[in-house]
Coordinates of C-alpha atoms in Angstrom, one line a residue:
X1 CA 306.4 -26.2 9.9
X2 CA 306.2 -23.7 12.7
X3 CA 309.4 -25.1 14.3
X4 CA 311.1 -24.6 10.9
X5 CA 310.1 -21.0 10.8
X6 CA 311.2 -20.5 14.4
X7 CA 314.6 -22.0 13.5
X8 CA 315.1 -19.6 10.6
X9 CA 314.0 -16.7 12.8
X10 CA 316.5 -17.7 15.5
X11 CA 319.3 -17.9 13.0
X12 CA 318.4 -14.5 11.8
X13 CA 318.1 -13.2 15.3
X14 CA 321.6 -14.5 16.3
X15 CA 323.2 -13.1 13.1
X16 CA 321.6 -9.7 13.6
X17 CA 322.7 -9.4 17.2
X18 CA 326.3 -10.4 16.4
X19 CA 326.5 -8.2 13.2
X20 CA 325.1 -5.1 14.9
X21 CA 327.2 -5.7 18.1
X22 CA 330.4 -5.7 16.0
X23 CA 329.3 -2.4 14.4
X24 CA 329.0 -0.9 17.8
X25 CA 325.2 -0.3 17.8
X26 CA 323.3 0.5 21.0
X27 CA 321.9 -2.4 23.0
X28 CA 318.3 -1.1 22.7
X29 CA 318.6 -0.7 18.9
X30 CA 320.0 -4.2 18.6
X31 CA 317.2 -5.6 20.7
X32 CA 314.5 -3.9 18.6
X33 CA 316.0 -4.9 15.3
X34 CA 316.4 -8.6 16.3
X35 CA 312.8 -8.9 17.6
X36 CA 311.5 -7.1 14.5
X37 CA 313.1 -9.9 12.4
X38 CA 311.3 -12.6 14.4
X39 CA 307.9 -10.8 14.0
X40 CA 308.4 -10.5 10.3
X41 CA 309.4 -14.2 9.8
X42 CA 306.8 -16.0 11.9
X43 CA 303.3 -14.2 11.8
X44 CA 302.6 -14.2 8.1
X45 CA 302.9 -18.0 8.0
X46 CA 300.7 -18.7 11.0
X47 CA 297.3 -18.8 9.2
X48 CA 298.7 -21.1 6.6
X49 CA 300.3 -23.3 9.3
X50 CA 297.0 -23.5 11.2
X51 CA 295.1 -24.4 8.1
X52 CA 297.6 -27.1 7.2
X53 CA 297.3 -28.4 10.8
X54 CA 293.5 -28.6 10.6
X55 CA 293.6 -30.4 7.3
X56 CA 296.1 -32.9 8.7
X57 CA 293.9 -33.4 11.7
X58 CA 290.9 -34.0 9.5
X59 CA 292.8 -36.7 7.6
X60 CA 293.8 -38.4 10.9
X61 CA 290.2 -38.3 12.1
X62 CA 288.9 -39.6 8.8
X63 CA 291.0 -42.8 9.2
X64 CA 289.0 -43.5 12.4
X65 CA 285.6 -42.8 10.7
X66 CA 285.2 -39.4 12.4
X67 CA 284.0 -36.4 10.4
X68 CA 283.6 -32.7 11.3
X69 CA 281.3 -30.2 9.8
X70 CA 283.0 -27.4 11.7
X71 CA 286.8 -27.9 11.2
X72 CA 287.8 -24.8 13.2
X73 CA 286.5 -26.6 16.4
X74 CA 289.0 -29.4 16.0
X75 CA 291.8 -27.5 17.7
X76 CA 289.4 -26.5 20.5
X77 CA 288.2 -30.1 21.0
X78 CA 291.7 -31.1 22.1
X79 CA 291.0 -29.1 25.3
X80 CA 287.8 -31.0 26.2
X81 CA 287.9 -32.4 29.7
X82 CA 284.2 -33.2 30.2
X83 CA 281.7 -34.9 27.8
X84 CA 278.0 -34.8 28.2
X85 CA 276.0 -37.7 26.6
X86 CA 272.4 -38.1 25.7
X87 CA 271.1 -41.6 26.4
X88 CA 268.6 -42.8 23.8
X89 CA 270.2 -43.2 20.4
X90 CA 273.6 -42.1 21.7
X91 CA 274.7 -44.5 24.5
X92 CA 271.9 -46.9 23.5
X93 CA 270.8 -48.3 20.1
X94 CA 268.8 -46.0 17.8
X95 CA 265.9 -48.3 17.5
X96 CA 263.5 -49.2 20.3
X97 CA 261.9 -52.6 20.6
X98 CA 258.5 -53.1 22.3
X99 CA 259.1 -55.6 25.1
X100 CA 255.5 -55.8 26.2
X101 CA 252.6 -54.0 27.9
X102 CA 251.3 -54.1 31.4
X103 CA 247.6 -53.1 31.4
X104 CA 245.5 -52.5 34.5
X105 CA 242.9 -55.0 35.8
X106 CA 239.3 -54.1 35.2
X107 CA 238.1 -55.6 38.5
X108 CA 240.8 -54.2 40.9
X109 CA 243.3 -51.4 41.3
X110 CA 246.2 -53.6 40.3
X111 CA 248.2 -54.3 37.2
X112 CA 247.5 -57.4 35.1
X113 CA 250.3 -59.7 34.2
X114 CA 252.6 -58.4 31.5
X115 CA 251.7 -59.2 27.9
X116 CA 254.5 -59.4 25.3
X117 CA 252.3 -60.2 22.3
X118 CA 250.2 -57.0 21.9
X119 CA 247.9 -58.7 19.3
X120 CA 246.5 -60.8 22.3
X121 CA 245.0 -57.6 23.8
X122 CA 241.2 -57.3 23.3
X123 CA 240.0 -54.3 21.3
X124 CA 239.4 -51.6 23.8
X125 CA 240.9 -48.4 25.2
X126 CA 244.4 -49.7 25.8
X127 CA 244.9 -51.1 22.3
X128 CA 243.2 -48.0 20.8
X129 CA 245.5 -45.7 22.7
X130 CA 248.5 -47.5 21.2
X131 CA 247.0 -47.2 17.7
X132 CA 246.1 -43.5 17.9
X133 CA 248.7 -41.8 20.2
X134 CA 251.2 -40.9 17.6
X135 CA 252.0 -38.4 14.8
X136 CA 252.7 -41.0 12.0
X137 CA 252.0 -40.2 8.4
X138 CA 252.2 -42.0 5.1
X139 CA 255.0 -40.9 2.8
X140 CA 255.5 -42.8 -0.5
X141 CA 253.2 -45.6 0.7
X142 CA 255.2 -46.2 3.9
X143 CA 254.6 -45.1 7.5
X144 CA 257.0 -42.5 8.7
X145 CA 257.5 -40.8 12.0
X146 CA 259.1 -41.2 15.4
X147 CA 260.8 -44.6 15.8
X148 CA 259.0 -45.2 19.1
X149 CA 255.6 -44.4 17.5
X150 CA 256.4 -46.7 14.6
X151 CA 257.2 -49.6 16.9
X152 CA 254.1 -49.0 19.0
X153 CA 251.8 -48.8 16.0
X154 CA 253.3 -51.8 14.2
X155 CA 252.9 -53.9 17.3
X156 CA 249.1 -53.4 17.2
X157 CA 249.0 -54.7 13.5
X158 CA 246.3 -52.1 12.9
X159 CA 246.0 -50.2 9.6
X160 CA 246.4 -46.5 9.1
X161 CA 244.6 -44.6 6.3
X162 CA 245.1 -41.0 5.2
X163 CA 242.8 -39.3 2.7
X164 CA 244.3 -38.9 -0.8
X165 CA 244.2 -35.7 -2.8
X166 CA 241.1 -36.9 -4.7
X167 CA 239.1 -37.5 -1.5
X168 CA 237.4 -34.2 -0.7
X169 CA 234.3 -35.4 1.2
X170 CA 233.2 -33.8 4.4
X171 CA 234.1 -36.9 6.4
X172 CA 237.7 -36.8 5.1
X173 CA 238.1 -33.1 6.0
X174 CA 236.9 -33.7 9.6
X175 CA 238.9 -36.9 10.1
X176 CA 242.2 -36.7 8.3
X177 CA 243.6 -40.0 9.6
X178 CA 241.7 -43.2 10.3
X179 CA 243.0 -46.3 12.1
X180 CA 241.3 -49.7 12.2
X181 CA 242.0 -53.3 13.3
X182 CA 243.3 -55.7 10.6
X183 CA 240.0 -57.7 10.7
X184 CA 237.1 -55.7 9.4
X185 CA 234.6 -58.2 10.9
X186 CA 235.2 -56.6 14.4
X187 CA 232.0 -54.7 15.1
X188 CA 230.9 -52.2 17.7
X189 CA 228.0 -52.8 19.9
X190 CA 224.9 -50.8 18.8
X191 CA 224.5 -47.3 20.2
X192 CA 221.8 -44.8 20.0
X193 CA 221.0 -45.4 16.3
X194 CA 220.7 -49.2 16.9
X195 CA 223.2 -49.9 14.1
X196 CA 226.5 -51.7 14.0
X197 CA 229.6 -50.1 12.5
X198 CA 233.1 -51.3 11.7
X199 CA 235.6 -50.4 14.4
X200 CA 237.3 -47.4 12.9
X201 CA 238.8 -44.6 14.9
X202 CA 239.4 -41.1 13.4
X203 CA 242.1 -38.9 14.9
X204 CA 240.4 -35.5 15.2
X205 CA 243.2 -33.4 16.7
X206 CA 246.8 -33.9 17.9
X207 CA 248.6 -32.3 20.8
X208 CA 252.2 -33.0 19.8
X209 CA 254.8 -34.2 22.2
X210 CA 256.4 -31.5 24.3
X211 CA 259.7 -32.0 26.1
X212 CA 258.6 -29.7 28.9
X213 CA 255.2 -31.4 29.4
X214 CA 256.7 -34.9 28.7
X215 CA 253.6 -36.2 27.0
X216 CA 251.4 -36.0 23.8
X217 CA 247.7 -36.4 23.4
X218 CA 245.1 -37.0 20.6
X219 CA 241.3 -36.4 20.4
X220 CA 239.6 -39.2 18.5
X221 CA 236.2 -40.3 17.5
X222 CA 235.1 -43.9 16.9
X223 CA 232.7 -44.4 14.0
X224 CA 229.2 -44.6 15.4
X225 CA 230.1 -43.4 18.9
X226 CA 228.3 -40.4 20.4
X227 CA 231.4 -39.3 22.3
X228 CA 234.9 -38.3 21.4
X229 CA 237.8 -39.8 23.4
X230 CA 241.1 -38.4 24.6
X231 CA 244.2 -40.6 24.6
X232 CA 247.4 -39.5 26.3
X233 CA 250.9 -41.1 26.2
X234 CA 253.9 -39.9 28.2
X235 CA 256.2 -40.2 31.2
X236 CA 254.5 -42.3 33.9
X237 CA 255.1 -39.8 36.7
X238 CA 253.7 -37.0 34.6
X239 CA 250.6 -38.9 33.3
X240 CA 249.4 -40.1 36.7
X241 CA 249.2 -36.4 37.8
X242 CA 246.5 -36.0 35.2
X243 CA 244.6 -39.2 36.1
X244 CA 241.8 -39.8 38.6
X245 CA 243.3 -41.2 41.8
X246 CA 240.9 -44.1 41.9
X247 CA 242.1 -45.3 38.5
X248 CA 245.8 -45.6 39.5
X249 CA 246.9 -49.1 40.6
X250 CA 248.0 -49.4 44.2
X251 CA 251.2 -51.1 43.1
X252 CA 252.0 -48.4 40.5
X253 CA 255.4 -47.3 41.9
X254 CA 256.5 -50.8 42.7
X255 CA 255.8 -52.1 39.1
X256 CA 257.3 -48.9 37.6
X257 CA 260.5 -49.3 39.6
X258 CA 260.7 -53.0 38.6
X259 CA 261.1 -52.1 34.9
X260 CA 263.0 -48.9 35.1
X261 CA 265.7 -50.4 37.4
X262 CA 266.3 -53.0 34.6
X263 CA 266.9 -50.2 32.1
X264 CA 263.6 -50.4 30.2
X265 CA 262.0 -47.3 28.9
X266 CA 258.4 -47.1 30.3
X267 CA 255.6 -45.1 28.7
X268 CA 252.2 -44.6 30.5
X269 CA 248.8 -44.6 28.7
X270 CA 245.6 -43.0 29.8
X271 CA 242.2 -41.9 28.3
X272 CA 238.9 -40.2 29.0
X273 CA 235.6 -39.7 27.2
X274 CA 234.6 -36.2 26.4
X275 CA 231.0 -35.1 26.9
X276 CA 228.5 -35.8 24.2
X277 CA 227.9 -32.1 23.7
X278 CA 231.5 -31.6 22.6
X279 CA 231.4 -31.3 18.8
X280 CA 234.1 -31.1 16.1
X281 CA 234.6 -27.3 16.2
X282 CA 234.7 -27.2 20.0
X283 CA 237.3 -30.0 20.0
X284 CA 239.5 -28.0 17.7
X285 CA 239.4 -24.9 20.0
X286 CA 239.7 -26.6 23.4
X287 CA 242.9 -25.7 25.2
X288 CA 245.3 -28.5 26.2
X289 CA 244.9 -28.0 29.9
X290 CA 241.1 -28.6 29.6
X291 CA 241.6 -31.8 27.5
X292 CA 244.3 -33.5 29.6
X293 CA 242.3 -33.7 32.9
X294 CA 240.4 -36.4 34.8
X295 CA 242.0 -39.2 32.8
X296 CA 241.6 -42.9 33.4
X297 CA 244.9 -44.7 33.8
X298 CA 245.2 -47.6 31.3
X299 CA 248.6 -49.2 31.9
X300 CA 252.3 -49.2 31.0
X301 CA 254.1 -49.8 27.7
X302 CA 257.6 -51.3 28.1
X303 CA 260.2 -50.4 25.5
X304 CA 263.6 -52.1 25.3
X305 CA 266.6 -50.0 24.3
X306 CA 269.8 -52.0 24.3
X307 CA 273.2 -50.5 25.0
X308 CA 275.4 -50.0 22.0
X309 CA 278.3 -52.5 22.1
X310 CA 280.9 -49.7 21.6
X311 CA 279.6 -47.6 24.5
X312 CA 281.5 -49.2 27.5
X313 CA 284.9 -49.2 25.6
X314 CA 284.4 -45.5 24.7
X315 CA 283.5 -44.5 28.3
X316 CA 286.6 -46.5 29.5
X317 CA 288.8 -44.8 26.9
X318 CA 287.6 -41.3 28.0
X319 CA 288.2 -42.2 31.6
X320 CA 291.8 -43.3 30.9
X321 CA 292.3 -40.0 29.1
X322 CA 291.1 -38.2 32.3
X323 CA 288.0 -36.9 30.5
X324 CA 284.9 -37.0 32.7
X325 CA 281.6 -38.3 31.4
X326 CA 278.1 -37.1 32.3
X327 CA 274.7 -38.4 31.2
X328 CA 272.0 -35.8 30.4
X329 CA 268.7 -37.4 29.3
X330 CA 265.0 -36.9 29.2
X331 CA 264.3 -40.5 30.3
X332 CA 263.3 -41.8 33.8
X333 CA 266.0 -41.4 36.5
X334 CA 266.1 -45.1 37.4
X335 CA 266.4 -46.1 33.7
X336 CA 269.3 -43.6 33.3
X337 CA 271.1 -44.9 36.4
X338 CA 270.7 -48.5 35.1
X339 CA 272.3 -47.5 31.8
X340 CA 275.0 -45.5 33.6
X341 CA 276.0 -48.6 35.6
X342 CA 275.8 -50.9 32.5
X343 CA 278.0 -48.6 30.5
X344 CA 280.4 -48.2 33.4
X345 CA 279.9 -44.5 33.6
X346 CA 279.2 -45.4 37.2
X347 CA 282.0 -47.9 38.0
X348 CA 281.3 -51.1 39.9
X349 CA 281.4 -50.5 43.7
X350 CA 280.5 -46.8 43.4
X351 CA 277.3 -45.5 45.0
X352 CA 274.6 -43.4 43.4
X353 CA 273.3 -40.6 45.5
X354 CA 269.8 -39.5 44.3
X355 CA 269.2 -35.8 45.0
X356 CA 265.6 -34.8 45.6
X357 CA 264.7 -31.1 46.0
X358 CA 261.2 -30.0 47.0
X359 CA 259.9 -26.4 46.4
X360 CA 258.7 -24.3 49.3
X361 CA 255.0 -24.4 50.3
X362 CA 253.0 -22.2 52.7
X363 CA 254.0 -24.4 55.6
X364 CA 257.4 -25.8 54.7
X365 CA 260.6 -24.2 53.2
X366 CA 262.4 -25.7 50.2
X367 CA 264.5 -28.7 51.0
X368 CA 267.1 -31.1 49.6
X369 CA 267.3 -34.8 50.4
X370 CA 270.2 -37.1 49.6
X371 CA 269.3 -40.8 49.3
X372 CA 272.2 -43.2 48.8
X373 CA 271.1 -46.2 46.8
X374 CA 273.1 -49.1 45.2
X375 CA 272.2 -52.0 43.1
X376 CA 272.9 -54.4 46.0
X377 CA 272.0 -52.1 48.9
X378 CA 268.8 -50.9 50.5
X379 CA 268.4 -47.1 50.2
X380 CA 269.4 -45.1 53.3
X381 CA 269.2 -41.4 54.2
X382 CA 272.3 -39.3 54.2
X383 CA 272.7 -35.8 55.7
X384 CA 273.7 -32.9 53.5
X385 CA 276.9 -32.1 55.5
X386 CA 278.2 -35.7 55.0
X387 CA 278.3 -35.1 51.3
X388 CA 279.5 -31.6 51.2
X389 CA 282.4 -32.2 53.6
X390 CA 284.0 -34.2 50.9
X391 CA 283.6 -31.4 48.3
X392 CA 286.1 -28.9 47.0
X393 CA 286.2 -26.5 44.1
X394 CA 287.3 -29.4 41.9
X395 CA 286.7 -33.0 42.8
X396 CA 288.0 -36.1 41.0
X397 CA 284.8 -38.1 40.9
X398 CA 286.7 -41.2 39.8
X399 CA 289.2 -40.9 42.6
X400 CA 289.4 -43.4 45.4
X401 CA 288.1 -41.0 48.0
X402 CA 284.9 -40.0 46.2
X403 CA 283.1 -43.2 45.2
X404 CA 279.7 -41.6 44.8
X405 CA 277.8 -40.1 41.9
X406 CA 274.9 -37.7 42.1
X407 CA 271.7 -38.5 40.2
X408 CA 269.3 -35.6 39.7
X409 CA 265.9 -35.2 38.0
X410 CA 264.8 -32.2 36.0
X411 CA 262.3 -31.1 38.7
X412 CA 264.9 -31.2 41.4
X413 CA 267.4 -29.4 39.2
X414 CA 264.8 -26.6 38.7
X415 CA 264.2 -26.2 42.4
X416 CA 267.9 -26.2 43.2
X417 CA 268.6 -23.6 40.5
X418 CA 265.9 -21.3 41.9
X419 CA 266.2 -21.9 45.7
X420 CA 269.7 -23.2 46.2
X421 CA 271.9 -21.6 43.5
X422 CA 275.0 -22.0 45.7
X423 CA 274.5 -25.8 45.7
X424 CA 274.4 -26.0 41.9
X425 CA 278.2 -26.0 41.3
X426 CA 278.7 -28.6 43.9
X427 CA 276.0 -30.7 42.4
X428 CA 277.6 -30.4 39.0
X429 CA 281.0 -31.4 40.3
X430 CA 279.6 -34.7 41.7
X431 CA 276.8 -35.3 39.3
X432 CA 276.9 -38.1 36.7
X433 CA 273.2 -38.7 35.9
X434 CA 270.8 -35.9 35.1
X435 CA 267.4 -37.3 34.1
X436 CA 264.1 -35.8 32.9
X437 CA 266.0 -32.7 31.7
X438 CA 264.3 -30.2 29.4
X439 CA 266.4 -28.6 26.6
X440 CA 266.7 -25.4 28.6
X441 CA 267.9 -27.3 31.6
X442 CA 270.5 -29.1 29.4
X443 CA 271.8 -25.7 28.3
X444 CA 271.9 -24.4 31.8
X445 CA 273.9 -27.4 33.1
X446 CA 276.5 -26.9 30.3
X447 CA 276.8 -23.3 31.3
X448 CA 277.4 -24.3 34.9
X449 CA 280.2 -26.7 33.9
X450 CA 281.8 -24.0 31.8
X451 CA 281.6 -21.6 34.7
X452 CA 283.6 -24.2 36.7
X453 CA 286.4 -24.0 34.1
X454 CA 285.6 -27.1 32.1
X455 CA 285.8 -27.4 28.4
X456 CA 282.6 -29.2 27.6
X457 CA 281.7 -31.5 24.7
X458 CA 278.0 -32.5 24.0
X459 CA 277.1 -35.7 22.3
X460 CA 273.5 -36.2 21.3
X461 CA 271.2 -37.0 18.4
X462 CA 267.9 -35.4 19.3
X463 CA 266.5 -31.9 18.7
X464 CA 266.4 -31.4 22.5
X465 CA 270.2 -31.6 22.6
X466 CA 270.6 -28.7 20.2
X467 CA 270.5 -26.1 23.0
X468 CA 273.6 -27.4 24.6
X469 CA 275.7 -28.1 21.5
X470 CA 276.4 -24.5 20.4
X471 CA 277.9 -23.8 23.8
X472 CA 280.2 -26.8 23.6
X473 CA 283.2 -27.7 21.5
X474 CA 281.1 -29.9 19.2

């Protein structure tokens, strides 16, 4: 349509020039009149032409099952040369399956063998942690909440009871949610009152999951128990910082790496008993940093999140279109690297360079370490200059000369942003995996790519991806 208007304008342009030249008009006047004809012919039709183009583009996208809630961004999306992907629910399947649990041994500082059938676990802190560390609620007679929490609770086969509108007793007001094993004959050992009670656990207070803290906690009370308990669930490297050192297994990092390298999502569980003097009102007022301390490590929960079958073909199609792909996730860095390799975001034969940045202390300055690791190679140290000598303002990461990909954690990203801002653009140019990233860090990374001249697209399904999406094309 635009070309048709241009054709009409050119015919008018030529006619005007010839007609005015034959009449002996000045060259300047001929030029102005001819250009005026073009400006009159084309601009009024531009809005209509653009609208028609967007409608036509929507119809083409609809045939491929693609829908847009912001049609004006369709034209801009044609300029995208870099796409940032979330991992869980985007590159991988929406649902998580509980593969098994790895509790700690009671008689030694080591892990017990993995248990895939959670119902075989004895009633105790580990099983209670799985049954209480969630924010599930009953809606229409069905459990609703986070998919991970649902899978975890359903695996325990426990029952959850919330007070109805007709239940206005003091007990119900103090304990809004109660969980119990499926068999009511399970009894507690007698305590101070020398009585036995059914094993029922009331959730007194919840500290909801925070992306920045990478954990959630609950305060509970078991019926007949003189003490309240705290149960915490979250990222393993974050939870162990809150645990007593003597409760952490000696082979913690070895076992954790075994599962994360295989692409499993690993969640750590811990607990502690509050003092007997802590009552209900005190528990409601206790700050979070006083609750989540001196925990006892319980073990690991292993979640399986399969890669979507359409992910590798999409990544390959983007690469063939010279559109670069980057993963920005809140999951463990080893799990993220495993998914990146499986999806071919990191092609076969390419190395992954893990970037670790440490903040300054009273004795040592801030530093950056580059560790080159591969699926079939032992890690080795690499000097900073050896990486940066291959860097330019723009680097084709998929080129034959640059067969490495940076992998960075959120902690390292924060240190580099603060202490080494000049390194950040180079890190973004070679980075493919950014793990344990908070929503603010995702937004910051998108801004860095835009400063480098990229047109960035963000693809994610979680609330923590919302910060980066308004900055992108969609």
